[in-house]
mmCIF file of N, CA and C and ligand atoms in Angstrom:
data_model
loop_
_atom_site.group_PDB
_atom_site.id
_atom_site.type_symbol
_atom_site.label_atom_id
_atom_site.label_comp_id
_atom_site.label_asym_id
_atom_site.label_seq_id
_atom_site.Cartn_x
_atom_site.Cartn_y
_atom_site.Cartn_z
ATOM 1 N N MET A 6 3.841 -1.870 -7.532
ATOM 2 C CA MET A 6 2.900 -1.909 -6.432
ATOM 3 C C MET A 6 1.770 -2.865 -6.787
ATOM 4 N N ALA A 7 1.331 -3.586 -5.794
ATOM 5 C CA ALA A 7 0.226 -4.522 -5.987
ATOM 6 C C ALA A 7 -1.054 -3.938 -5.407
ATOM 7 N N ASN A 8 -2.149 -4.330 -6.004
ATOM 8 C CA ASN A 8 -3.459 -3.937 -5.515
ATOM 9 C C ASN A 8 -4.326 -5.188 -5.494
ATOM 10 N N ILE A 9 -4.987 -5.434 -4.381
ATOM 11 C CA ILE A 9 -5.891 -6.569 -4.263
ATOM 12 C C ILE A 9 -7.295 -6.024 -4.063
ATOM 13 N N LYS A 10 -8.152 -6.331 -5.021
ATOM 14 C CA LYS A 10 -9.522 -5.844 -4.975
ATOM 15 C C LYS A 10 -10.438 -6.994 -4.576
ATOM 16 N N VAL A 11 -11.236 -6.786 -3.546
ATOM 17 C CA VAL A 11 -12.208 -7.791 -3.118
ATOM 18 C C VAL A 11 -13.449 -7.610 -3.986
ATOM 19 N N ARG A 12 -13.704 -8.589 -4.821
ATOM 20 C CA ARG A 12 -14.872 -8.491 -5.718
ATOM 21 C C ARG A 12 -16.124 -8.871 -4.939
ATOM 22 N N GLN A 13 -17.220 -8.164 -5.195
ATOM 23 C CA GLN A 13 -18.470 -8.477 -4.511
ATOM 24 C C GLN A 13 -18.910 -9.882 -4.884
ATOM 25 N N ASN A 14 -19.072 -10.730 -3.888
ATOM 26 C CA ASN A 14 -19.498 -12.123 -4.089
ATOM 27 C C ASN A 14 -18.598 -12.863 -5.066
ATOM 28 N N GLY A 15 -17.328 -12.505 -5.068
ATOM 29 C CA GLY A 15 -16.396 -13.138 -6.005
ATOM 30 C C GLY A 15 -14.997 -13.219 -5.441
ATOM 31 N N PRO A 16 -14.023 -13.364 -6.311
ATOM 32 C CA PRO A 16 -12.646 -13.608 -5.884
ATOM 33 C C PRO A 16 -11.912 -12.344 -5.441
ATOM 34 N N TYR A 17 -10.667 -12.555 -5.059
ATOM 35 C CA TYR A 17 -9.729 -11.458 -4.834
ATOM 36 C C TYR A 17 -9.041 -11.210 -6.167
ATOM 37 N N LEU A 18 -9.193 -10.032 -6.715
ATOM 38 C CA LEU A 18 -8.542 -9.687 -7.971
ATOM 39 C C LEU A 18 -7.196 -9.045 -7.659
ATOM 40 N N VAL A 19 -6.113 -9.660 -8.135
ATOM 41 C CA VAL A 19 -4.764 -9.212 -7.817
ATOM 42 C C VAL A 19 -4.177 -8.512 -9.038
ATOM 43 N N GLU A 20 -3.816 -7.256 -8.848
ATOM 44 C CA GLU A 20 -3.240 -6.456 -9.916
ATOM 45 C C GLU A 20 -1.819 -6.075 -9.527
ATOM 46 N N GLY A 21 -0.901 -6.216 -10.444
ATOM 47 C CA GLY A 21 0.484 -5.860 -10.172
ATOM 48 C C GLY A 21 1.411 -6.823 -10.872
ATOM 49 N N ASP A 22 2.441 -6.285 -11.503
ATOM 50 C CA ASP A 22 3.359 -7.127 -12.279
ATOM 51 C C ASP A 22 4.407 -7.825 -11.425
ATOM 52 N N ASP A 23 4.618 -7.361 -10.206
ATOM 53 C CA ASP A 23 5.678 -7.929 -9.380
ATOM 54 C C ASP A 23 5.140 -8.844 -8.280
ATOM 55 N N VAL A 24 3.930 -9.347 -8.454
ATOM 56 C CA VAL A 24 3.306 -10.211 -7.448
ATOM 57 C C VAL A 24 3.575 -11.666 -7.800
ATOM 58 N N THR A 25 3.980 -12.439 -6.793
ATOM 59 C CA THR A 25 4.103 -13.880 -6.957
ATOM 60 C C THR A 25 3.174 -14.548 -5.950
ATOM 61 N N VAL A 26 2.764 -15.753 -6.281
ATOM 62 C CA VAL A 26 1.961 -16.572 -5.363
ATOM 63 C C VAL A 26 2.770 -17.838 -5.133
ATOM 64 N N VAL A 27 3.070 -18.124 -3.880
ATOM 65 C CA VAL A 27 3.885 -19.283 -3.550
ATOM 66 C C VAL A 27 3.110 -20.233 -2.642
ATOM 67 N N ASP A 28 3.452 -21.519 -2.717
ATOM 68 C CA ASP A 28 2.812 -22.494 -1.840
ATOM 69 C C ASP A 28 3.552 -22.541 -0.505
ATOM 70 N N TRP A 29 3.165 -23.465 0.359
ATOM 71 C CA TRP A 29 3.738 -23.555 1.702
ATOM 72 C C TRP A 29 5.215 -23.917 1.691
ATOM 73 N N ASN A 30 5.724 -24.384 0.552
ATOM 74 C CA ASN A 30 7.150 -24.688 0.423
ATOM 75 C C ASN A 30 7.932 -23.546 -0.204
ATOM 76 N N GLY A 31 7.224 -22.488 -0.545
ATOM 77 C CA GLY A 31 7.881 -21.373 -1.207
ATOM 78 C C GLY A 31 7.978 -21.539 -2.711
ATOM 79 N N GLN A 32 7.346 -22.594 -3.240
ATOM 80 C CA GLN A 32 7.359 -22.848 -4.688
ATOM 81 C C GLN A 32 6.336 -21.934 -5.369
ATOM 82 N N ALA A 33 6.765 -21.232 -6.394
ATOM 83 C CA ALA A 33 5.880 -20.280 -7.064
ATOM 84 C C ALA A 33 4.914 -20.971 -8.014
ATOM 85 N N TYR A 34 3.679 -20.519 -8.000
ATOM 86 C CA TYR A 34 2.693 -20.958 -8.989
ATOM 87 C C TYR A 34 2.950 -20.227 -10.296
ATOM 88 N N VAL A 35 2.633 -20.885 -11.393
ATOM 89 C CA VAL A 35 2.677 -20.235 -12.696
ATOM 90 C C VAL A 35 1.405 -19.399 -12.829
ATOM 91 N N ILE A 36 1.580 -18.135 -13.095
ATOM 92 C CA ILE A 36 0.436 -17.228 -13.248
ATOM 93 C C ILE A 36 0.226 -17.015 -14.740
ATOM 94 N N PRO A 37 -0.865 -17.550 -15.269
ATOM 95 C CA PRO A 37 -1.054 -17.540 -16.718
ATOM 96 C C PRO A 37 -1.356 -16.178 -17.317
ATOM 97 N N LYS A 38 -1.952 -15.294 -16.532
ATOM 98 C CA LYS A 38 -2.280 -13.968 -17.066
ATOM 99 C C LYS A 38 -2.384 -12.998 -15.907
ATOM 100 N N ARG A 39 -2.313 -11.754 -16.229
ATOM 101 C CA ARG A 39 -2.472 -10.699 -15.223
ATOM 102 C C ARG A 39 -3.459 -9.666 -15.724
ATOM 103 N N PRO A 40 -4.281 -9.115 -14.846
ATOM 104 C CA PRO A 40 -4.422 -9.461 -13.454
ATOM 105 C C PRO A 40 -4.978 -10.880 -13.305
ATOM 106 N N PHE A 41 -4.892 -11.409 -12.087
ATOM 107 C CA PHE A 41 -5.420 -12.739 -11.840
ATOM 108 C C PHE A 41 -6.289 -12.715 -10.589
ATOM 109 N N ALA A 42 -7.090 -13.773 -10.446
ATOM 110 C CA ALA A 42 -8.048 -13.824 -9.345
ATOM 111 C C ALA A 42 -7.760 -15.031 -8.459
ATOM 112 N N LEU A 43 -7.786 -14.797 -7.158
ATOM 113 C CA LEU A 43 -7.614 -15.866 -6.165
ATOM 114 C C LEU A 43 -8.979 -16.237 -5.600
ATOM 115 N N CYS A 44 -9.196 -17.521 -5.464
ATOM 116 C CA CYS A 44 -10.488 -18.023 -4.985
ATOM 117 C C CYS A 44 -10.747 -17.579 -3.549
ATOM 118 N N ARG A 45 -11.949 -17.115 -3.323
ATOM 119 C CA ARG A 45 -12.384 -16.720 -1.989
ATOM 120 C C ARG A 45 -13.518 -17.609 -1.501
ATOM 121 N N CYS A 46 -14.156 -18.324 -2.416
ATOM 122 C CA CYS A 46 -15.330 -19.120 -2.041
ATOM 123 C C CYS A 46 -14.962 -20.534 -1.597
ATOM 124 N N GLY A 47 -13.789 -21.003 -1.946
ATOM 125 C CA GLY A 47 -13.376 -22.356 -1.589
ATOM 126 C C GLY A 47 -13.804 -23.410 -2.592
ATOM 127 N N GLY A 48 -14.512 -23.021 -3.643
ATOM 128 C CA GLY A 48 -15.062 -24.002 -4.572
ATOM 129 C C GLY A 48 -14.258 -24.242 -5.834
ATOM 130 N N SER A 49 -13.219 -23.487 -6.053
ATOM 131 C CA SER A 49 -12.449 -23.617 -7.290
ATOM 132 C C SER A 49 -11.766 -24.980 -7.378
ATOM 133 N N THR A 50 -11.733 -25.538 -8.569
ATOM 134 C CA THR A 50 -10.978 -26.770 -8.799
ATOM 135 C C THR A 50 -9.558 -26.440 -9.229
ATOM 136 N N ASN A 51 -9.234 -25.164 -9.285
ATOM 137 C CA ASN A 51 -7.908 -24.703 -9.701
ATOM 138 C C ASN A 51 -7.301 -23.802 -8.626
ATOM 139 N N LYS A 52 -7.486 -24.174 -7.366
ATOM 140 C CA LYS A 52 -6.970 -23.343 -6.268
ATOM 141 C C LYS A 52 -5.456 -23.216 -6.361
ATOM 142 N N PRO A 53 -4.940 -22.104 -5.995
ATOM 143 C CA PRO A 53 -5.585 -20.991 -5.307
ATOM 144 C C PRO A 53 -6.279 -20.011 -6.245
ATOM 145 N N PHE A 54 -6.340 -20.336 -7.525
ATOM 146 C CA PHE A 54 -6.923 -19.402 -8.489
ATOM 147 C C PHE A 54 -8.430 -19.624 -8.623
ATOM 148 N N CYS A 55 -9.112 -18.587 -8.955
ATOM 149 C CA CYS A 55 -10.555 -18.638 -9.193
ATOM 150 C C CYS A 55 -10.808 -19.267 -10.560
ATOM 151 N N ASP A 56 -11.795 -20.163 -10.627
ATOM 152 C CA ASP A 56 -12.183 -20.739 -11.921
ATOM 153 C C ASP A 56 -13.627 -20.410 -12.290
ATOM 154 N N GLY A 57 -14.231 -19.499 -11.576
ATOM 155 C CA GLY A 57 -15.604 -19.084 -11.872
ATOM 156 C C GLY A 57 -16.664 -19.861 -11.115
ATOM 157 N N THR A 58 -16.275 -20.833 -10.328
ATOM 158 C CA THR A 58 -17.243 -21.645 -9.590
ATOM 159 C C THR A 58 -18.104 -20.798 -8.661
ATOM 160 N N HIS A 59 -17.550 -19.718 -8.138
ATOM 161 C CA HIS A 59 -18.322 -18.870 -7.215
ATOM 162 C C HIS A 59 -19.660 -18.445 -7.804
ATOM 163 N N SER A 60 -19.713 -18.215 -9.100
ATOM 164 C CA SER A 60 -20.967 -17.820 -9.747
ATOM 165 C C SER A 60 -21.952 -18.972 -9.769
ATOM 166 N N ARG A 61 -21.458 -20.173 -10.066
ATOM 167 C CA ARG A 61 -22.348 -21.339 -10.169
ATOM 168 C C ARG A 61 -22.910 -21.762 -8.820
ATOM 169 N N ILE A 62 -22.154 -21.550 -7.724
ATOM 170 C CA ILE A 62 -22.627 -21.987 -6.412
ATOM 171 C C ILE A 62 -23.325 -20.864 -5.647
ATOM 172 N N GLY A 63 -23.406 -19.689 -6.250
ATOM 173 C CA GLY A 63 -24.104 -18.577 -5.605
ATOM 174 C C GLY A 63 -23.391 -18.048 -4.381
ATOM 175 N N PHE A 64 -22.063 -17.996 -4.456
ATOM 176 C CA PHE A 64 -21.265 -17.497 -3.324
ATOM 177 C C PHE A 64 -21.733 -16.101 -2.919
ATOM 178 N N GLN A 65 -21.963 -15.938 -1.609
ATOM 179 C CA GLN A 65 -22.380 -14.654 -1.055
ATOM 180 C C GLN A 65 -21.391 -14.253 0.020
ATOM 181 N N ALA A 66 -20.880 -13.063 -0.048
ATOM 182 C CA ALA A 66 -19.970 -12.554 0.970
ATOM 183 C C ALA A 66 -20.429 -11.152 1.345
ATOM 184 N N ALA A 67 -20.534 -10.918 2.619
ATOM 185 C CA ALA A 67 -21.100 -9.657 3.070
ATOM 186 C C ALA A 67 -20.054 -8.635 3.486
ATOM 187 N N GLU A 68 -18.793 -9.078 3.616
ATOM 188 C CA GLU A 68 -17.833 -8.130 4.167
ATOM 189 C C GLU A 68 -17.496 -7.016 3.183
ATOM 190 N N ALA A 69 -17.276 -5.860 3.767
ATOM 191 C CA ALA A 69 -16.858 -4.698 3.001
ATOM 192 C C ALA A 69 -16.023 -3.830 3.925
ATOM 193 N N ALA A 70 -15.177 -3.035 3.334
ATOM 194 C CA ALA A 70 -14.333 -2.157 4.136
ATOM 195 C C ALA A 70 -15.190 -1.122 4.847
ATOM 196 N N VAL A 71 -14.827 -0.842 6.071
ATOM 197 C CA VAL A 71 -15.512 0.184 6.850
ATOM 198 C C VAL A 71 -14.626 1.422 6.843
ATOM 199 N N PRO A 72 -15.163 2.527 6.368
ATOM 200 C CA PRO A 72 -14.335 3.737 6.337
ATOM 201 C C PRO A 72 -13.816 4.078 7.722
ATOM 202 N N ALA A 73 -12.610 4.596 7.770
ATOM 203 C CA ALA A 73 -12.018 5.001 9.050
ATOM 204 C C ALA A 73 -12.854 6.113 9.660
ATOM 205 N N SER A 74 -12.977 6.060 10.954
ATOM 206 C CA SER A 74 -13.762 7.065 11.654
ATOM 207 C C SER A 74 -13.107 8.434 11.535
ATOM 208 N N GLN A 75 -13.927 9.442 11.345
ATOM 209 C CA GLN A 75 -13.424 10.807 11.292
ATOM 210 C C GLN A 75 -13.432 11.443 12.676
ATOM 211 N N ASP A 76 -13.945 10.700 13.674
ATOM 212 C CA ASP A 76 -13.986 11.224 15.037
ATOM 213 C C ASP A 76 -12.579 11.385 15.582
ATOM 214 N N LYS A 77 -12.379 12.413 16.291
ATOM 215 C CA LYS A 77 -11.083 12.664 16.937
ATOM 216 C C LYS A 77 -11.251 12.512 18.439
ATOM 217 N N LEU A 78 -10.216 11.983 19.079
ATOM 218 C CA LEU A 78 -10.250 11.890 20.520
ATOM 219 C C LEU A 78 -10.107 13.282 21.132
ATOM 220 N N ALA A 79 -10.800 13.485 22.227
ATOM 221 C CA ALA A 79 -10.705 14.766 22.920
ATOM 222 C C ALA A 79 -9.293 14.945 23.470
ATOM 223 N N PRO A 80 -8.722 16.165 23.383
ATOM 224 C CA PRO A 80 -7.353 16.365 23.903
ATOM 225 C C PRO A 80 -7.301 16.243 25.409
HETATM 226 S S1 LIG B 9 -13.970 -17.179 -5.848
HETATM 227 FE FE1 LIG B 9 -14.154 -17.831 -7.866
HETATM 228 S S2 LIG B 9 -14.092 -19.963 -7.747
HETATM 229 FE FE2 LIG B 9 -13.927 -19.325 -5.700
#
């Protein structure tokens, strides 16, 4: 099973041994280590992987998961 964690003001951290990353041709990228991080800021020189540039450019991202509503519809 794979897990993708959205890091605050940082990359997508991908955890899982059976995950591959492929380009638009279906060619797999070599993943040097696991877990690995995918760039979310657009600034990496090693896309699609994160190279730490997000820290140097002060990447800010405000999105966060919104818990599902506990409200129930009236019958
Ligand atoms: S998220 Fe790390 S370099 Fe873009």
